[in-house]
PDB file of C-alpha atoms in Angstrom:
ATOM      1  CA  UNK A   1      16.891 -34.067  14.521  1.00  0.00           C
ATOM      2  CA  UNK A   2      19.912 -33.908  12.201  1.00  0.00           C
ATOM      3  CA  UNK A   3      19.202 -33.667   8.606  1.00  0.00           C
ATOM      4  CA  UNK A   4      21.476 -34.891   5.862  1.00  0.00           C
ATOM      5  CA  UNK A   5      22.111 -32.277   3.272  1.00  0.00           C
ATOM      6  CA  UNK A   6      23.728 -32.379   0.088  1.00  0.00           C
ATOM      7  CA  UNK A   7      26.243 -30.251  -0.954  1.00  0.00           C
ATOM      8  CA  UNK A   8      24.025 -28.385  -2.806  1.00  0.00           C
ATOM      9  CA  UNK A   9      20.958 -28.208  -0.455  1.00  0.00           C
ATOM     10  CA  UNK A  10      23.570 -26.991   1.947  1.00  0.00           C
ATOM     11  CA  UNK A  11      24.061 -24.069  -0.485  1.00  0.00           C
ATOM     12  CA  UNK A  12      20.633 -23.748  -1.045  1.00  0.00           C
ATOM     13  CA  UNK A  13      19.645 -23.545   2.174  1.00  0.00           C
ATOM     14  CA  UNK A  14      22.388 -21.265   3.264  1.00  0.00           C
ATOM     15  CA  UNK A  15      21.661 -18.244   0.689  1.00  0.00           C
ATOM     16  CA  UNK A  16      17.784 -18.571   1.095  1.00  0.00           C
ATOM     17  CA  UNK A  17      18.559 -18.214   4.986  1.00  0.00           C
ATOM     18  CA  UNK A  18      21.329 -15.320   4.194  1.00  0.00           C
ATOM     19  CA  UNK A  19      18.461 -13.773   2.584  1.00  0.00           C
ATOM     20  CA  UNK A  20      15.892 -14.157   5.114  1.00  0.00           C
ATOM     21  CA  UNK A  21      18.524 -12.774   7.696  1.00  0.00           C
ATOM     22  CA  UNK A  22      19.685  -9.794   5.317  1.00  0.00           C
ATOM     23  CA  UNK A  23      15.783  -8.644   4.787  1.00  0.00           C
ATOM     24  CA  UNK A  24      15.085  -8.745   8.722  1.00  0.00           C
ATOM     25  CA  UNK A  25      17.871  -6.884   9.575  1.00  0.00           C
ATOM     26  CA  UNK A  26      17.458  -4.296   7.456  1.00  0.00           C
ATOM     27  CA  UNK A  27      13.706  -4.255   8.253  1.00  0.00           C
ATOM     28  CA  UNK A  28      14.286  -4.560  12.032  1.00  0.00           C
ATOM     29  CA  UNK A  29      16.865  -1.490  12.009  1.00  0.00           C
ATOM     30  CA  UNK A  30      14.522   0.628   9.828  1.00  0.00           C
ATOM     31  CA  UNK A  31      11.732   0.088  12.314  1.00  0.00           C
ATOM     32  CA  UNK A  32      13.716   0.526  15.587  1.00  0.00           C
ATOM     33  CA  UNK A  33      15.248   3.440  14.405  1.00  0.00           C
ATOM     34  CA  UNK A  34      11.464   4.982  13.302  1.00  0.00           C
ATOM     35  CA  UNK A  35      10.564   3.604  16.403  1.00  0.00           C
ATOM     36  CA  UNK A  36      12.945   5.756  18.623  1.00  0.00           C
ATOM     37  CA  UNK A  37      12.418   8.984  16.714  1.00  0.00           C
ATOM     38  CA  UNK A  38       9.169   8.764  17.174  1.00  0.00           C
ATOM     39  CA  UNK A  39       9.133   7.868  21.095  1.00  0.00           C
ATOM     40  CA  UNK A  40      11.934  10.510  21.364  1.00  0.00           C
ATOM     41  CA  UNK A  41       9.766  13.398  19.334  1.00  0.00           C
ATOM     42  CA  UNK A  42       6.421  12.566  21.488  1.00  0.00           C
ATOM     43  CA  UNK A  43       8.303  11.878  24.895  1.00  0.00           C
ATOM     44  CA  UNK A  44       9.773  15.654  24.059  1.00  0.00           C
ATOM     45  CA  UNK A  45       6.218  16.908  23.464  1.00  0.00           C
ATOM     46  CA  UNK A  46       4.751  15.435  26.540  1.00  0.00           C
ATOM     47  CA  UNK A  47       7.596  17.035  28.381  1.00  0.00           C
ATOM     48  CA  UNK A  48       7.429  20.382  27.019  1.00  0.00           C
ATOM     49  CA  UNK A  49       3.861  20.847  27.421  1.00  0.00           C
ATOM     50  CA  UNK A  50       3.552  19.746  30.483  1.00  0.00           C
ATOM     51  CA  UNK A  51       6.180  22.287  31.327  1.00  0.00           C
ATOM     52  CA  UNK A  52       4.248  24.980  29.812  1.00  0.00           C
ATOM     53  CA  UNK A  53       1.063  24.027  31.718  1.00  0.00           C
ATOM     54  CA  UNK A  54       3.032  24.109  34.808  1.00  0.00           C
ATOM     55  CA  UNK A  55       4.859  27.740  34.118  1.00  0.00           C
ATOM     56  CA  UNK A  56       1.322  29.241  32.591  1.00  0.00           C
ATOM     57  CA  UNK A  57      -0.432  28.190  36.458  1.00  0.00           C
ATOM     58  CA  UNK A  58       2.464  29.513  38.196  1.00  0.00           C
ATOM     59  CA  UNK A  59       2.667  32.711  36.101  1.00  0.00           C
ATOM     60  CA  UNK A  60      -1.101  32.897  37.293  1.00  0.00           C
ATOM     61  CA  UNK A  61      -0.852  32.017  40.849  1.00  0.00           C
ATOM     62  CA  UNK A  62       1.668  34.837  41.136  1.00  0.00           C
ATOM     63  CA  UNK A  63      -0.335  37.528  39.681  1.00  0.00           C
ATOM     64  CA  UNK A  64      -3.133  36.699  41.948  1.00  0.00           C
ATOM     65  CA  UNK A  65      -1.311  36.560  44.503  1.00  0.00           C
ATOM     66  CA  UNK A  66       0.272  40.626  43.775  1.00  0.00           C
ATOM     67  CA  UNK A  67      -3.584  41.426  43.001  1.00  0.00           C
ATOM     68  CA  UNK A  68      -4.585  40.288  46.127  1.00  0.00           C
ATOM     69  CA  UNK A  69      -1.981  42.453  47.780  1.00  0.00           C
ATOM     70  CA  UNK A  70      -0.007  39.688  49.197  1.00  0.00           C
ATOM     71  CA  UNK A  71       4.421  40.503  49.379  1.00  0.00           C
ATOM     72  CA  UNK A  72       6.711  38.588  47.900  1.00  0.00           C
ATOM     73  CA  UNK A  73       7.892  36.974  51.685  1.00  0.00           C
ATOM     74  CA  UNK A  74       4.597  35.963  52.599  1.00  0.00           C
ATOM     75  CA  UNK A  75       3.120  34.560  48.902  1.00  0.00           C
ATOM     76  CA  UNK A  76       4.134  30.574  49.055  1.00  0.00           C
ATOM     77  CA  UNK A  77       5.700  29.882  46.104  1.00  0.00           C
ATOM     78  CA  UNK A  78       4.281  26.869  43.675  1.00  0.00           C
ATOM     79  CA  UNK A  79       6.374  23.589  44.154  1.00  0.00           C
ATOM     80  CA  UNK A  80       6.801  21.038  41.184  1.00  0.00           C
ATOM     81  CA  UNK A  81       8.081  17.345  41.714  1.00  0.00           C
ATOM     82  CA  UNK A  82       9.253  17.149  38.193  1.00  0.00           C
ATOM     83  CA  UNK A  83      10.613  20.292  37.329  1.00  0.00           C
ATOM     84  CA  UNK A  84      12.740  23.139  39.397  1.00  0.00           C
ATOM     85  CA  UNK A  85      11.126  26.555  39.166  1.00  0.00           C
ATOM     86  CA  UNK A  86      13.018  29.945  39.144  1.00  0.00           C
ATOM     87  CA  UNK A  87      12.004  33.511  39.234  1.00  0.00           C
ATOM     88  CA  UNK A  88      14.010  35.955  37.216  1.00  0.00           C
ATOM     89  CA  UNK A  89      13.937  40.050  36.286  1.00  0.00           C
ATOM     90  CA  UNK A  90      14.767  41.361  33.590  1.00  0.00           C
ATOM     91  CA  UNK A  91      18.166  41.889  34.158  1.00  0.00           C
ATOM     92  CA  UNK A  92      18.545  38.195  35.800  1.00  0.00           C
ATOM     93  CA  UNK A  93      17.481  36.285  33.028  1.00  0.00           C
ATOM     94  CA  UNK A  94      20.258  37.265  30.802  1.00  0.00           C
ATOM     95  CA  UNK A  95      22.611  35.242  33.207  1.00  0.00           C
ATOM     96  CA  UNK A  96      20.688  32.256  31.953  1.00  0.00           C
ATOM     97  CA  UNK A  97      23.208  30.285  29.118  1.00  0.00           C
ATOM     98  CA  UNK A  98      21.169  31.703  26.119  1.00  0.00           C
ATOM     99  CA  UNK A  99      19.869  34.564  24.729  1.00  0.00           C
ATOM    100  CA  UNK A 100      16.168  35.125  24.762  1.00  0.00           C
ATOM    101  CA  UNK A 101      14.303  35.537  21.452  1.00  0.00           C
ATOM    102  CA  UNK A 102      10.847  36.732  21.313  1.00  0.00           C
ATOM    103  CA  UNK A 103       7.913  34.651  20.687  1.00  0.00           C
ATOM    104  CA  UNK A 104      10.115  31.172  21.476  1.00  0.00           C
ATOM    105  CA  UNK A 105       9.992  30.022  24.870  1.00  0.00           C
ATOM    106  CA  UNK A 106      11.533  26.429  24.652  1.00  0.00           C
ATOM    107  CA  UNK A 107      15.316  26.888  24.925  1.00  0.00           C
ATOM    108  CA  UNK A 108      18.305  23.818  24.964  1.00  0.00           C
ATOM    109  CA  UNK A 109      22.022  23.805  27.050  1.00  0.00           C
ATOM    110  CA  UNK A 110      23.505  20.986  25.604  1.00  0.00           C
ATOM    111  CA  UNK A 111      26.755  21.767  27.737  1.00  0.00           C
ATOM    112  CA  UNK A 112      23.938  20.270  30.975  1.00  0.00           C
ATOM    113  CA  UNK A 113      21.034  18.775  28.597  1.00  0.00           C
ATOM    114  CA  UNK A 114      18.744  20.933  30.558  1.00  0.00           C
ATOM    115  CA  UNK A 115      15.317  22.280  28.730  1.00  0.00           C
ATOM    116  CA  UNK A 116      14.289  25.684  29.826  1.00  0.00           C
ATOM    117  CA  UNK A 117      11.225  26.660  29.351  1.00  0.00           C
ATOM    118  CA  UNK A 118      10.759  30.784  30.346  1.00  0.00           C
ATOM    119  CA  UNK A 119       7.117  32.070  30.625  1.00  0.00           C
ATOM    120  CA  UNK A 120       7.221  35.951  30.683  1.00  0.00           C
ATOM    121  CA  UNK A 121       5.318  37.890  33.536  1.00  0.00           C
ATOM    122  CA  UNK A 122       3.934  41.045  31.661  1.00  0.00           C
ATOM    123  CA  UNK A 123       2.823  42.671  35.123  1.00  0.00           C
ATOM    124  CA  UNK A 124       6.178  41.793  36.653  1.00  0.00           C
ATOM    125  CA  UNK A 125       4.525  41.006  40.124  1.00  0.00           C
ATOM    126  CA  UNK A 126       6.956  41.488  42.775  1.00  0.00           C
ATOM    127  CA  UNK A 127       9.838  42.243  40.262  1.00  0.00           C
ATOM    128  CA  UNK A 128       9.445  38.593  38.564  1.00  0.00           C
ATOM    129  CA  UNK A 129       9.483  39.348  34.650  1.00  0.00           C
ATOM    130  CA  UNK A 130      10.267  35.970  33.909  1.00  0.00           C
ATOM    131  CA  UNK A 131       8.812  32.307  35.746  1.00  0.00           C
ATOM    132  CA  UNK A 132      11.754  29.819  33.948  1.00  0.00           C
ATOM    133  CA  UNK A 133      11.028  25.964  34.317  1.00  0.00           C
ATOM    134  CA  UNK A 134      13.897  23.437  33.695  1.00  0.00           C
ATOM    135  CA  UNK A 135      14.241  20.008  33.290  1.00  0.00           C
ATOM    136  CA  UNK A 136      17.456  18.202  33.409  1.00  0.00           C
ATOM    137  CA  UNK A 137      16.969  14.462  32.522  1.00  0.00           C
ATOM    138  CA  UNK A 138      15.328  14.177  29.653  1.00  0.00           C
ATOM    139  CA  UNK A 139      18.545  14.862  27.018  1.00  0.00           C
ATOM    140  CA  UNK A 140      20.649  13.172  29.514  1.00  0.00           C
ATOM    141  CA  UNK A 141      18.659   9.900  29.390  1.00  0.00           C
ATOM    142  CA  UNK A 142      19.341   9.350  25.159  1.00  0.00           C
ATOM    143  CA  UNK A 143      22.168   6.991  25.840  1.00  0.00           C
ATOM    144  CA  UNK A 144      19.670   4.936  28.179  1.00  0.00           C
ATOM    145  CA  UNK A 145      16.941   4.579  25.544  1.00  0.00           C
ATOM    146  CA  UNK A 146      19.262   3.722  22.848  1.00  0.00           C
ATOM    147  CA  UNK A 147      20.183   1.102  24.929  1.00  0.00           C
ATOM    148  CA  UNK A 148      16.266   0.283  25.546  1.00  0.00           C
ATOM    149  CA  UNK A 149      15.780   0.296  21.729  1.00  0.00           C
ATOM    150  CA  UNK A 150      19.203  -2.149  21.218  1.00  0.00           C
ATOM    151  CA  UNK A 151      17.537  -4.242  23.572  1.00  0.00           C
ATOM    152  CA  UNK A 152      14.814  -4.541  22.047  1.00  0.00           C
ATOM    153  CA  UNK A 153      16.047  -4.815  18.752  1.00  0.00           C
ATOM    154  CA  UNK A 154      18.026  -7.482  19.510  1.00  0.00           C
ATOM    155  CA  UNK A 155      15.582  -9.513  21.172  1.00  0.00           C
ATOM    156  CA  UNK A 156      13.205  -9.386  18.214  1.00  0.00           C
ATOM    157  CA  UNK A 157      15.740 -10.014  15.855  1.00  0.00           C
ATOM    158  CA  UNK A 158      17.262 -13.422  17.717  1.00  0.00           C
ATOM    159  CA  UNK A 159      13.671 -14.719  18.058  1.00  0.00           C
ATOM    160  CA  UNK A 160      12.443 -13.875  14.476  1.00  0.00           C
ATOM    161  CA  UNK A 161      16.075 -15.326  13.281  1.00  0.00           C
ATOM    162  CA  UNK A 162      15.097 -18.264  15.286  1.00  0.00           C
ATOM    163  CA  UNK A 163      11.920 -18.740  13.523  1.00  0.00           C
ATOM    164  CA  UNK A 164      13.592 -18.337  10.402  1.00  0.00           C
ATOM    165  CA  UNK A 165      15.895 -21.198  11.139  1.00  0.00           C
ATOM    166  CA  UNK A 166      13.211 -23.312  11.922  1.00  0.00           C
ATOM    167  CA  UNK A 167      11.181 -22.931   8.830  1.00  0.00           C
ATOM    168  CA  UNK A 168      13.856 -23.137   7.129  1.00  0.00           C
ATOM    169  CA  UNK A 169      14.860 -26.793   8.212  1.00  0.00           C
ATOM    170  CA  UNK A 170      10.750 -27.702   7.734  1.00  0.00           C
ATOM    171  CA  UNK A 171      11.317 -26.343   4.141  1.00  0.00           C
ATOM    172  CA  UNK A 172      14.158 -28.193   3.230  1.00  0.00           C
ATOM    173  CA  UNK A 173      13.019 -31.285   5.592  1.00  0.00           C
ATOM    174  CA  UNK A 174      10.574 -33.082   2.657  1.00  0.00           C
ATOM    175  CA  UNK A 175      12.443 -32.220  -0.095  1.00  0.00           C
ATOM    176  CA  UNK A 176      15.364 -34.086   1.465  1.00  0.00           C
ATOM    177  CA  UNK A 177      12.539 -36.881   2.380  1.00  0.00           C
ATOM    178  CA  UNK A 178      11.931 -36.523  -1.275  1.00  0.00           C
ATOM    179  CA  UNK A 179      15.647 -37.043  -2.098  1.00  0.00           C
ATOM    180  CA  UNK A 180      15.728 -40.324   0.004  1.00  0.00           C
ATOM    181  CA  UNK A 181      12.621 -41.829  -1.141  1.00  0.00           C
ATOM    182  CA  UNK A 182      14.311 -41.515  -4.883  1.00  0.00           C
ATOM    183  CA  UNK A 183      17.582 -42.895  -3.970  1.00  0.00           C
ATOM    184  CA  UNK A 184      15.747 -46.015  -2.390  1.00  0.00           C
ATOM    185  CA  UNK A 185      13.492 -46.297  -5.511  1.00  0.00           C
ATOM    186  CA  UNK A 186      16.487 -46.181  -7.678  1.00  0.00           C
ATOM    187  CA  UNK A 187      18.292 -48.794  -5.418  1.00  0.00           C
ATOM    188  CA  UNK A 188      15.333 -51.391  -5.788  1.00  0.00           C
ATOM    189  CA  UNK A 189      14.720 -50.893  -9.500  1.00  0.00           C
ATOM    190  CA  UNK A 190      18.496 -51.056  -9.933  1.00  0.00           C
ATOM    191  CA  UNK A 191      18.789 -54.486  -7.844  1.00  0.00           C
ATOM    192  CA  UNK A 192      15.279 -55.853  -9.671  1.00  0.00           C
ATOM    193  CA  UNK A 193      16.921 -55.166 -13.433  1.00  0.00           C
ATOM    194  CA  UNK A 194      19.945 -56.834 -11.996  1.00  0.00           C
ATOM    195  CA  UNK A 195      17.951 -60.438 -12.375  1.00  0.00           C
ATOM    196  CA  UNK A 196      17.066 -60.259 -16.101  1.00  0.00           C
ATOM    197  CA  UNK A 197      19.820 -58.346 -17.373  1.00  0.00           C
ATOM    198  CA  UNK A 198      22.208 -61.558 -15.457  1.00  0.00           C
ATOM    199  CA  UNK A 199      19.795 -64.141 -17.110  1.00  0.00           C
ATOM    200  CA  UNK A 200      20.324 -62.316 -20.858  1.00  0.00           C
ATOM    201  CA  UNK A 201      24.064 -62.353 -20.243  1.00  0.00           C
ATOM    202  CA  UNK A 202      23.804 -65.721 -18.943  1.00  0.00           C
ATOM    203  CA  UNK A 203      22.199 -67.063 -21.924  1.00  0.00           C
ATOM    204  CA  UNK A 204      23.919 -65.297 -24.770  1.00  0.00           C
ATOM    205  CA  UNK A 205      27.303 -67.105 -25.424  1.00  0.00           C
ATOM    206  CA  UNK A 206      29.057 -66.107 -28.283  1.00  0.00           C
ATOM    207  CA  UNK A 207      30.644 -69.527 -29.111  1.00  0.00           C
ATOM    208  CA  UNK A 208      27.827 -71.681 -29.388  1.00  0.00           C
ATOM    209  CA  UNK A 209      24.081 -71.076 -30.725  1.00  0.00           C
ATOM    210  CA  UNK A 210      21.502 -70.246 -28.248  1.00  0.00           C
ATOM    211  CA  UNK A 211      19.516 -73.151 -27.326  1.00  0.00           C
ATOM    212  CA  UNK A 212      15.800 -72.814 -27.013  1.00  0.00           C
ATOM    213  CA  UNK A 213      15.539 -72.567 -23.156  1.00  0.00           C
ATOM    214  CA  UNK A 214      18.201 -69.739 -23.403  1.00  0.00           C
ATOM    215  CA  UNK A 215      15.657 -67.945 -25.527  1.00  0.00           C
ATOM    216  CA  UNK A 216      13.050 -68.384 -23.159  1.00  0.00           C
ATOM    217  CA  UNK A 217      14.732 -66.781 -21.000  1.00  0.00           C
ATOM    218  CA  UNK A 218      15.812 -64.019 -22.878  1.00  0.00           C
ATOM    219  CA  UNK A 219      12.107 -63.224 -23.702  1.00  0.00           C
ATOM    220  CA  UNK A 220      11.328 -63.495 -19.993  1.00  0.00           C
ATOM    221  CA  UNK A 221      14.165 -61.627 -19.386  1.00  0.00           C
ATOM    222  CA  UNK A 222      12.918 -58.758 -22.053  1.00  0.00           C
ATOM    223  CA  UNK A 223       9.714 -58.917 -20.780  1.00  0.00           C
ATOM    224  CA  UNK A 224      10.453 -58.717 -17.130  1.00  0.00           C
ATOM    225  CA  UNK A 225      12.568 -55.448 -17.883  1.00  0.00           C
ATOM    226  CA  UNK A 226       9.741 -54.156 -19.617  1.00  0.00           C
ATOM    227  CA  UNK A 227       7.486 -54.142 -17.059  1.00  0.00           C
ATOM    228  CA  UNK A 228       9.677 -52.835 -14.497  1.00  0.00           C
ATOM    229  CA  UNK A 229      10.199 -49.871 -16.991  1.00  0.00           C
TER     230      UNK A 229
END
């Protein structure tokens, strides 16, 4: 349905809908950006302990295995379908793209967006000093859930600017009802004053005297616009 706006309601409606749109943007980007921190920082979490769980069992399984006098060639070594496991010594480890620092076993190469995570054997079973987890996906994959979150984003903010249209036009709908129903009032009383006011000027002539019937009509006239008033 096509509504007929003044020039002003047009302007009206315009900044209170520039408004509305201004607020949700700002809102929607503040909330999509928390929103992606957030999923990034516990996604992270989830990752890195579950790396550490996985490094701490194979750090075990390999000491049980040297206590229960098994060799190196015949111990199977732990698999893990989400992460690729290495075995370093000592001197290995410092071929790996950082430099260890004691206490911290979560490392970054941004140059691959790998995580390490390095779990230090203090027997040293079979000459293994360090058990070294990585992952490679995880940094990789930012671009692909900034895209998620833009998606997302987006969505939300076409349907809530959708709803915002449409209150918008119910808003402004009665008061241009409103608008109508006054011009049509003024149009009737406008044509129902037109009868008296022609019978006054009818009966008023400025060359002669007013005869009685013309002041009949003139009172009728008077009292006609007075009740339409």
């Amino acid at each position: 349905m096509v509504i007929d706006l003044t020039k002003y309601e047009k302007k009206t409606l315009f900044s209170f809908f520039a408004l509305y749109v201004g607020s949700v943007t700002i809102l929607l980007a503040f909330i999509v950006i928390l929103f992606f921190n957030r999923n990034y920082e516990n996604q992270y979490k989830q990752i890195v302990t579950s790396m550490q769980m996985e490094a701490q069992e194979v750090c075990s399984e390999v000491m049980m295995g040297g206590m229960e006098g098994k060799t190196k060639k015949n111990f199977h070594f732990p698999k893990s379908y989400k992460f690729s496991i290495e075995y370093y010594s000592i001197e290995q480890i410092k071929t790996l793209p950082f430099k260890l620092i004691h206490g911290k076993n979560v490392y970054h190469d941004n140059a691959t967006d790998t995580i390490f995570y390095v779990e230090p054997n203090k027997k040293g079973t079979w000459g293994i000093d360090y058990i070294v987890l990585q992952e490679k996906k995880f940094l990789g994959n930012t671009f692909e859930r900034i895209q998620h979150c833009t998606f997302l984003f987006g969505s939300i903010y076409l349907f809530v600017i959708f709803v915002g249209y449409i209150l918008a036009r119910y808003f402004i709908e009665p008061i241009v009802e409103q608008r109508k129903q006054l011009n049509n009032f003024i149009k009737d009383t406008t044509h129902e004053l037109n009868t008296p006011i022609s019978a006054i000027v009818m009966s008023i002539n400025d060359d002669a005297t007013i005869s009685k019937k013309g002041l009949e009509r003139i009172k009728y006239s008077v009292k006609r616009i007075t009740e339409i008033y």
